[in-house]
Amino acid sequence: MSITAHKQDSAEDQRGSQRRVVIQSIIPCILSLQSLRPFPANALGFTKELKKRKIPEDLYKSIGDGVKVYDLTAGNGSEVARGRKVTVHFDCLYKGIDVASSRSARLLGGNRTVAEPFEFTAGSTISNAGKKINDSANGLFAGGGGPKAPPALSNAVIGMKLGGKRSVLVPPEMGYGAEGLQEIPPNSPFELQIELLNYR
């Protein structure tokens, strides 16, 4: 065996032992990272767990027009009656995608979304051109006046209590109908989540 071949073998052995040392030092780090548990993520309003939880349809209560409701959180105080002015946050979910939400209603300065609660009269036709809270901000807002609320929202809040959260199964005719909305295709049902912020 020549001297150069012996030096090459020696250098390869040295690199191999260095690799073993590095791998042996990394393995305990990887194992310790696997033992860490992620912290629960809390979103504004609904928690992530609440959004992902699938509620069987037979637990929902029919309120007419094909609309079904399920109370996620009961809330406090007296129930909302027809004709009361209500302020809510709403989220329209289609196959897990949040398509329209009052929680990201406006674009502020071109790069930040701002929550804008939606105000209307319970039990009456919803006018999406109606008054929204914080309507004037001296030109800071970009775009339109917030997301289009589905017609089902008007009757779905009746019976809710302050701070209550409700899941609503909305049929196409009480939702966005033949037009659809963004990711919600025409004539498609979707889930509406409501949080009652205030009523008078």
PDB file of C-alpha atoms in Angstrom:
ATOM      1  CA  MET A   1       0.000   0.000   0.000  1.00  0.00           C
ATOM      2  CA  SER A   2       1.391   3.347  -0.927  1.00  0.00           C
ATOM      3  CA  ILE A   3       1.724   6.279   1.468  1.00  0.00           C
ATOM      4  CA  THR A   4      -0.821   8.413  -0.433  1.00  0.00           C
ATOM      5  CA  ALA A   5      -3.428   5.617  -0.366  1.00  0.00           C
ATOM      6  CA  HIS A   6      -2.851   5.197   3.372  1.00  0.00           C
ATOM      7  CA  LYS A   7      -3.286   8.968   3.928  1.00  0.00           C
ATOM      8  CA  GLN A   8      -6.565   8.916   1.933  1.00  0.00           C
ATOM      9  CA  ASP A   9      -7.901   5.991   3.993  1.00  0.00           C
ATOM     10  CA  SER A  10      -6.892   7.790   7.190  1.00  0.00           C
ATOM     11  CA  ALA A  11      -8.630  11.032   6.074  1.00  0.00           C
ATOM     12  CA  GLU A  12     -11.838   9.118   5.161  1.00  0.00           C
ATOM     13  CA  ASP A  13     -11.817   7.376   8.552  1.00  0.00           C
ATOM     14  CA  GLN A  14     -11.402  10.734  10.262  1.00  0.00           C
ATOM     15  CA  ARG A  15     -14.326  12.286   8.293  1.00  0.00           C
ATOM     16  CA  GLY A  16     -16.476   9.255   9.072  1.00  0.00           C
ATOM     17  CA  SER A  17     -15.779   9.536  12.793  1.00  0.00           C
ATOM     18  CA  GLN A  18     -16.562  13.272  12.670  1.00  0.00           C
ATOM     19  CA  ARG A  19     -19.922  12.503  11.009  1.00  0.00           C
ATOM     20  CA  ARG A  20     -20.735   9.939  13.702  1.00  0.00           C
ATOM     21  CA  VAL A  21     -19.970  12.491  16.433  1.00  0.00           C
ATOM     22  CA  VAL A  22     -22.179  15.112  14.771  1.00  0.00           C
ATOM     23  CA  ILE A  23     -25.058  12.649  14.263  1.00  0.00           C
ATOM     24  CA  GLN A  24     -24.763  11.376  17.831  1.00  0.00           C
ATOM     25  CA  SER A  25     -24.971  14.949  19.146  1.00  0.00           C
ATOM     26  CA  ILE A  26     -27.975  15.846  16.954  1.00  0.00           C
ATOM     27  CA  ILE A  27     -30.144  12.828  17.840  1.00  0.00           C
ATOM     28  CA  PRO A  28     -30.764  13.876  21.486  1.00  0.00           C
ATOM     29  CA  CYS A  29     -31.751  17.374  20.273  1.00  0.00           C
ATOM     30  CA  ILE A  30     -34.279  15.936  17.813  1.00  0.00           C
ATOM     31  CA  LEU A  31     -35.739  13.641  20.454  1.00  0.00           C
ATOM     32  CA  SER A  32     -36.108  16.498  22.925  1.00  0.00           C
ATOM     33  CA  LEU A  33     -37.909  18.637  20.285  1.00  0.00           C
ATOM     34  CA  GLN A  34     -40.417  15.833  19.661  1.00  0.00           C
ATOM     35  CA  SER A  35     -41.388  15.859  23.329  1.00  0.00           C
ATOM     36  CA  LEU A  36     -42.438  19.521  23.173  1.00  0.00           C
ATOM     37  CA  ARG A  37     -46.174  20.037  22.779  1.00  0.00           C
ATOM     38  CA  PRO A  38     -47.472  23.004  20.793  1.00  0.00           C
ATOM     39  CA  PHE A  39     -49.324  25.683  22.698  1.00  0.00           C
ATOM     40  CA  PRO A  40     -53.044  25.966  21.876  1.00  0.00           C
ATOM     41  CA  ALA A  41     -53.722  28.687  19.309  1.00  0.00           C
ATOM     42  CA  ASN A  42     -56.434  31.165  20.240  1.00  0.00           C
ATOM     43  CA  ALA A  43     -57.848  33.176  17.401  1.00  0.00           C
ATOM     44  CA  LEU A  44     -59.822  36.363  17.810  1.00  0.00           C
ATOM     45  CA  GLY A  45     -63.384  35.302  18.619  1.00  0.00           C
ATOM     46  CA  PHE A  46     -63.621  31.604  17.859  1.00  0.00           C
ATOM     47  CA  THR A  47     -60.775  29.320  18.952  1.00  0.00           C
ATOM     48  CA  LYS A  48     -59.075  27.140  16.390  1.00  0.00           C
ATOM     49  CA  GLU A  49     -60.483  24.041  18.070  1.00  0.00           C
ATOM     50  CA  LEU A  50     -64.002  25.437  17.762  1.00  0.00           C
ATOM     51  CA  LYS A  51     -63.559  26.146  14.052  1.00  0.00           C
ATOM     52  CA  LYS A  52     -62.328  22.616  13.359  1.00  0.00           C
ATOM     53  CA  ARG A  53     -64.904  20.769  15.464  1.00  0.00           C
ATOM     54  CA  LYS A  54     -67.461  19.054  13.234  1.00  0.00           C
ATOM     55  CA  ILE A  55     -70.950  19.122  14.729  1.00  0.00           C
ATOM     56  CA  PRO A  56     -73.335  16.414  13.512  1.00  0.00           C
ATOM     57  CA  GLU A  57     -76.172  17.940  11.477  1.00  0.00           C
ATOM     58  CA  ASP A  58     -78.836  16.171  13.557  1.00  0.00           C
ATOM     59  CA  LEU A  59     -77.837  18.331  16.577  1.00  0.00           C
ATOM     60  CA  TYR A  60     -78.850  21.500  14.711  1.00  0.00           C
ATOM     61  CA  LYS A  61     -82.348  22.969  15.258  1.00  0.00           C
ATOM     62  CA  SER A  62     -84.391  24.093  12.228  1.00  0.00           C
ATOM     63  CA  ILE A  63     -85.640  27.707  12.342  1.00  0.00           C
ATOM     64  CA  GLY A  64     -87.412  27.693   8.967  1.00  0.00           C
ATOM     65  CA  ASP A  65     -86.455  28.389   5.338  1.00  0.00           C
ATOM     66  CA  GLY A  66     -84.028  25.440   5.497  1.00  0.00           C
ATOM     67  CA  VAL A  67     -81.802  27.272   8.001  1.00  0.00           C
ATOM     68  CA  LYS A  68     -80.507  25.233  10.963  1.00  0.00           C
ATOM     69  CA  VAL A  69     -78.796  26.605  14.097  1.00  0.00           C
ATOM     70  CA  TYR A  70     -76.604  25.182  16.859  1.00  0.00           C
ATOM     71  CA  ASP A  71     -75.468  27.226  19.870  1.00  0.00           C
ATOM     72  CA  LEU A  72     -71.710  26.870  20.406  1.00  0.00           C
ATOM     73  CA  THR A  73     -71.773  29.202  23.440  1.00  0.00           C
ATOM     74  CA  ALA A  74     -75.047  30.114  25.146  1.00  0.00           C
ATOM     75  CA  GLY A  75     -74.247  33.688  26.213  1.00  0.00           C
ATOM     76  CA  ASN A  76     -75.883  35.694  29.037  1.00  0.00           C
ATOM     77  CA  GLY A  77     -78.972  37.789  29.631  1.00  0.00           C
ATOM     78  CA  SER A  78     -82.223  37.915  27.719  1.00  0.00           C
ATOM     79  CA  GLU A  79     -82.682  36.550  24.199  1.00  0.00           C
ATOM     80  CA  VAL A  80     -82.693  38.715  21.088  1.00  0.00           C
ATOM     81  CA  ALA A  81     -86.230  39.263  19.799  1.00  0.00           C
ATOM     82  CA  ARG A  82     -87.410  40.264  16.329  1.00  0.00           C
ATOM     83  CA  GLY A  83     -87.084  44.030  15.778  1.00  0.00           C
ATOM     84  CA  ARG A  84     -84.063  44.542  18.081  1.00  0.00           C
ATOM     85  CA  LYS A  85     -80.957  46.308  16.756  1.00  0.00           C
ATOM     86  CA  VAL A  86     -78.068  43.845  16.962  1.00  0.00           C
ATOM     87  CA  THR A  87     -74.311  44.068  16.463  1.00  0.00           C
ATOM     88  CA  VAL A  88     -72.492  40.883  15.479  1.00  0.00           C
ATOM     89  CA  HIS A  89     -69.330  39.447  14.058  1.00  0.00           C
ATOM     90  CA  PHE A  90     -69.991  36.851  11.359  1.00  0.00           C
ATOM     91  CA  ASP A  91     -67.884  34.384   9.389  1.00  0.00           C
ATOM     92  CA  CYS A  92     -69.078  32.550   6.257  1.00  0.00           C
ATOM     93  CA  LEU A  93     -67.196  29.257   5.962  1.00  0.00           C
ATOM     94  CA  TYR A  94     -67.173  27.089   2.851  1.00  0.00           C
ATOM     95  CA  LYS A  95     -65.273  23.796   3.147  1.00  0.00           C
ATOM     96  CA  GLY A  96     -63.174  25.273   5.951  1.00  0.00           C
ATOM     97  CA  ILE A  97     -62.324  28.486   4.065  1.00  0.00           C
ATOM     98  CA  ASP A  98     -63.373  31.756   5.710  1.00  0.00           C
ATOM     99  CA  VAL A  99     -64.896  33.456   2.660  1.00  0.00           C
ATOM    100  CA  ALA A 100     -66.588  36.523   4.164  1.00  0.00           C
ATOM    101  CA  SER A 101     -65.931  37.827   7.657  1.00  0.00           C
ATOM    102  CA  SER A 102     -66.674  40.964   9.619  1.00  0.00           C
ATOM    103  CA  ARG A 103     -63.421  40.197  11.483  1.00  0.00           C
ATOM    104  CA  SER A 104     -61.444  41.246   8.398  1.00  0.00           C
ATOM    105  CA  ALA A 105     -63.947  43.670   6.943  1.00  0.00           C
ATOM    106  CA  ARG A 106     -61.768  46.503   5.717  1.00  0.00           C
ATOM    107  CA  LEU A 107     -58.292  47.046   4.436  1.00  0.00           C
ATOM    108  CA  LEU A 108     -56.485  49.749   6.396  1.00  0.00           C
ATOM    109  CA  GLY A 109     -53.782  51.630   4.559  1.00  0.00           C
ATOM    110  CA  GLY A 110     -53.434  48.894   1.962  1.00  0.00           C
ATOM    111  CA  ASN A 111     -51.793  46.282   4.192  1.00  0.00           C
ATOM    112  CA  ARG A 112     -53.790  45.634   7.366  1.00  0.00           C
ATOM    113  CA  THR A 113     -57.307  44.281   7.799  1.00  0.00           C
ATOM    114  CA  VAL A 114     -59.592  45.741  10.439  1.00  0.00           C
ATOM    115  CA  ALA A 115     -62.516  44.033  12.159  1.00  0.00           C
ATOM    116  CA  GLU A 116     -65.781  45.850  11.662  1.00  0.00           C
ATOM    117  CA  PRO A 117     -68.864  44.521  13.488  1.00  0.00           C
ATOM    118  CA  PHE A 118     -72.056  44.370  11.437  1.00  0.00           C
ATOM    119  CA  GLU A 119     -75.210  46.128  12.687  1.00  0.00           C
ATOM    120  CA  PHE A 120     -78.791  45.377  11.563  1.00  0.00           C
ATOM    121  CA  THR A 121     -82.346  44.798  12.821  1.00  0.00           C
ATOM    122  CA  ALA A 122     -83.091  41.185  13.807  1.00  0.00           C
ATOM    123  CA  GLY A 123     -85.784  39.550  11.691  1.00  0.00           C
ATOM    124  CA  SER A 124     -85.832  42.171   8.931  1.00  0.00           C
ATOM    125  CA  THR A 125     -84.250  42.183   5.486  1.00  0.00           C
ATOM    126  CA  ILE A 126     -80.528  42.834   5.678  1.00  0.00           C
ATOM    127  CA  SER A 127     -79.286  45.740   3.625  1.00  0.00           C
ATOM    128  CA  ASN A 128     -75.595  45.344   2.918  1.00  0.00           C
ATOM    129  CA  ALA A 129     -75.512  49.019   2.068  1.00  0.00           C
ATOM    130  CA  GLY A 130     -76.745  49.712   5.599  1.00  0.00           C
ATOM    131  CA  LYS A 131     -74.841  51.533   8.303  1.00  0.00           C
ATOM    132  CA  LYS A 132     -71.785  49.809   9.618  1.00  0.00           C
ATOM    133  CA  ILE A 133     -69.975  50.766  12.797  1.00  0.00           C
ATOM    134  CA  ASN A 134     -66.980  53.113  12.325  1.00  0.00           C
ATOM    135  CA  ASP A 135     -68.139  54.085   8.831  1.00  0.00           C
ATOM    136  CA  SER A 136     -65.893  57.148   8.584  1.00  0.00           C
ATOM    137  CA  ALA A 137     -62.137  57.103   9.018  1.00  0.00           C
ATOM    138  CA  ASN A 138     -61.031  60.095   6.941  1.00  0.00           C
ATOM    139  CA  GLY A 139     -59.864  58.050   3.960  1.00  0.00           C
ATOM    140  CA  LEU A 140     -57.757  55.538   5.871  1.00  0.00           C
ATOM    141  CA  PHE A 141     -59.815  52.604   4.633  1.00  0.00           C
ATOM    142  CA  ALA A 142     -59.383  51.143   1.185  1.00  0.00           C
ATOM    143  CA  GLY A 143     -62.052  49.298  -0.756  1.00  0.00           C
ATOM    144  CA  GLY A 144     -65.729  48.783  -0.036  1.00  0.00           C
ATOM    145  CA  GLY A 145     -67.734  48.822   3.155  1.00  0.00           C
ATOM    146  CA  GLY A 146     -67.141  45.289   4.368  1.00  0.00           C
ATOM    147  CA  PRO A 147     -68.292  41.809   3.401  1.00  0.00           C
ATOM    148  CA  LYS A 148     -71.766  41.001   2.092  1.00  0.00           C
ATOM    149  CA  ALA A 149     -73.855  39.439   4.861  1.00  0.00           C
ATOM    150  CA  PRO A 150     -76.107  36.510   3.869  1.00  0.00           C
ATOM    151  CA  PRO A 151     -79.913  36.925   4.265  1.00  0.00           C
ATOM    152  CA  ALA A 152     -79.984  34.014   6.775  1.00  0.00           C
ATOM    153  CA  LEU A 153     -78.132  36.199   9.305  1.00  0.00           C
ATOM    154  CA  SER A 154     -81.253  38.251  10.067  1.00  0.00           C
ATOM    155  CA  ASN A 155     -83.345  35.398  11.514  1.00  0.00           C
ATOM    156  CA  ALA A 156     -80.393  33.330  12.762  1.00  0.00           C
ATOM    157  CA  VAL A 157     -79.657  35.827  15.574  1.00  0.00           C
ATOM    158  CA  ILE A 158     -83.171  35.604  17.047  1.00  0.00           C
ATOM    159  CA  GLY A 159     -82.959  33.733  20.337  1.00  0.00           C
ATOM    160  CA  MET A 160     -79.244  34.405  20.882  1.00  0.00           C
ATOM    161  CA  LYS A 161     -77.954  35.939  24.117  1.00  0.00           C
ATOM    162  CA  LEU A 162     -75.215  38.541  24.636  1.00  0.00           C
ATOM    163  CA  GLY A 163     -71.782  36.959  24.077  1.00  0.00           C
ATOM    164  CA  GLY A 164     -73.358  33.890  22.490  1.00  0.00           C
ATOM    165  CA  LYS A 165     -71.793  32.106  19.522  1.00  0.00           C
ATOM    166  CA  ARG A 166     -73.854  30.160  17.021  1.00  0.00           C
ATOM    167  CA  SER A 167     -73.179  27.900  14.052  1.00  0.00           C
ATOM    168  CA  VAL A 168     -75.747  28.145  11.248  1.00  0.00           C
ATOM    169  CA  LEU A 169     -76.165  25.809   8.273  1.00  0.00           C
ATOM    170  CA  VAL A 170     -77.271  28.029   5.403  1.00  0.00           C
ATOM    171  CA  PRO A 171     -78.993  26.647   2.284  1.00  0.00           C
ATOM    172  CA  PRO A 172     -78.222  28.375  -1.060  1.00  0.00           C
ATOM    173  CA  GLU A 173     -81.544  30.257  -1.201  1.00  0.00           C
ATOM    174  CA  MET A 174     -80.832  31.914   2.182  1.00  0.00           C
ATOM    175  CA  GLY A 175     -77.159  32.404   1.353  1.00  0.00           C
ATOM    176  CA  TYR A 176     -75.647  33.756  -1.841  1.00  0.00           C
ATOM    177  CA  GLY A 177     -77.986  31.930  -4.256  1.00  0.00           C
ATOM    178  CA  ALA A 178     -77.243  31.646  -7.964  1.00  0.00           C
ATOM    179  CA  GLU A 179     -74.517  34.329  -7.769  1.00  0.00           C
ATOM    180  CA  GLY A 180     -72.276  32.736  -5.137  1.00  0.00           C
ATOM    181  CA  LEU A 181     -69.604  34.793  -3.410  1.00  0.00           C
ATOM    182  CA  GLN A 182     -65.856  34.482  -3.968  1.00  0.00           C
ATOM    183  CA  GLU A 183     -64.985  30.835  -3.058  1.00  0.00           C
ATOM    184  CA  ILE A 184     -68.644  29.918  -2.432  1.00  0.00           C
ATOM    185  CA  PRO A 185     -69.897  28.565  -5.776  1.00  0.00           C
ATOM    186  CA  PRO A 186     -73.395  29.404  -7.067  1.00  0.00           C
ATOM    187  CA  ASN A 187     -76.221  27.451  -5.379  1.00  0.00           C
ATOM    188  CA  SER A 188     -74.004  26.096  -2.599  1.00  0.00           C
ATOM    189  CA  PRO A 189     -74.754  25.699   1.116  1.00  0.00           C
ATOM    190  CA  PHE A 190     -72.220  26.916   3.680  1.00  0.00           C
ATOM    191  CA  GLU A 191     -71.714  27.402   7.418  1.00  0.00           C
ATOM    192  CA  LEU A 192     -72.279  30.791   9.030  1.00  0.00           C
ATOM    193  CA  GLN A 193     -70.760  31.470  12.463  1.00  0.00           C
ATOM    194  CA  ILE A 194     -72.171  34.351  14.495  1.00  0.00           C
ATOM    195  CA  GLU A 195     -70.992  36.069  17.670  1.00  0.00           C
ATOM    196  CA  LEU A 196     -73.510  38.431  19.290  1.00  0.00           C
ATOM    197  CA  LEU A 197     -71.621  41.511  20.508  1.00  0.00           C
ATOM    198  CA  ASN A 198     -74.492  43.823  21.487  1.00  0.00           C
ATOM    199  CA  TYR A 199     -78.210  44.440  21.119  1.00  0.00           C
ATOM    200  CA  ARG A 200     -80.680  47.162  22.098  1.00  0.00           C
TER     201      ARG A 200
END
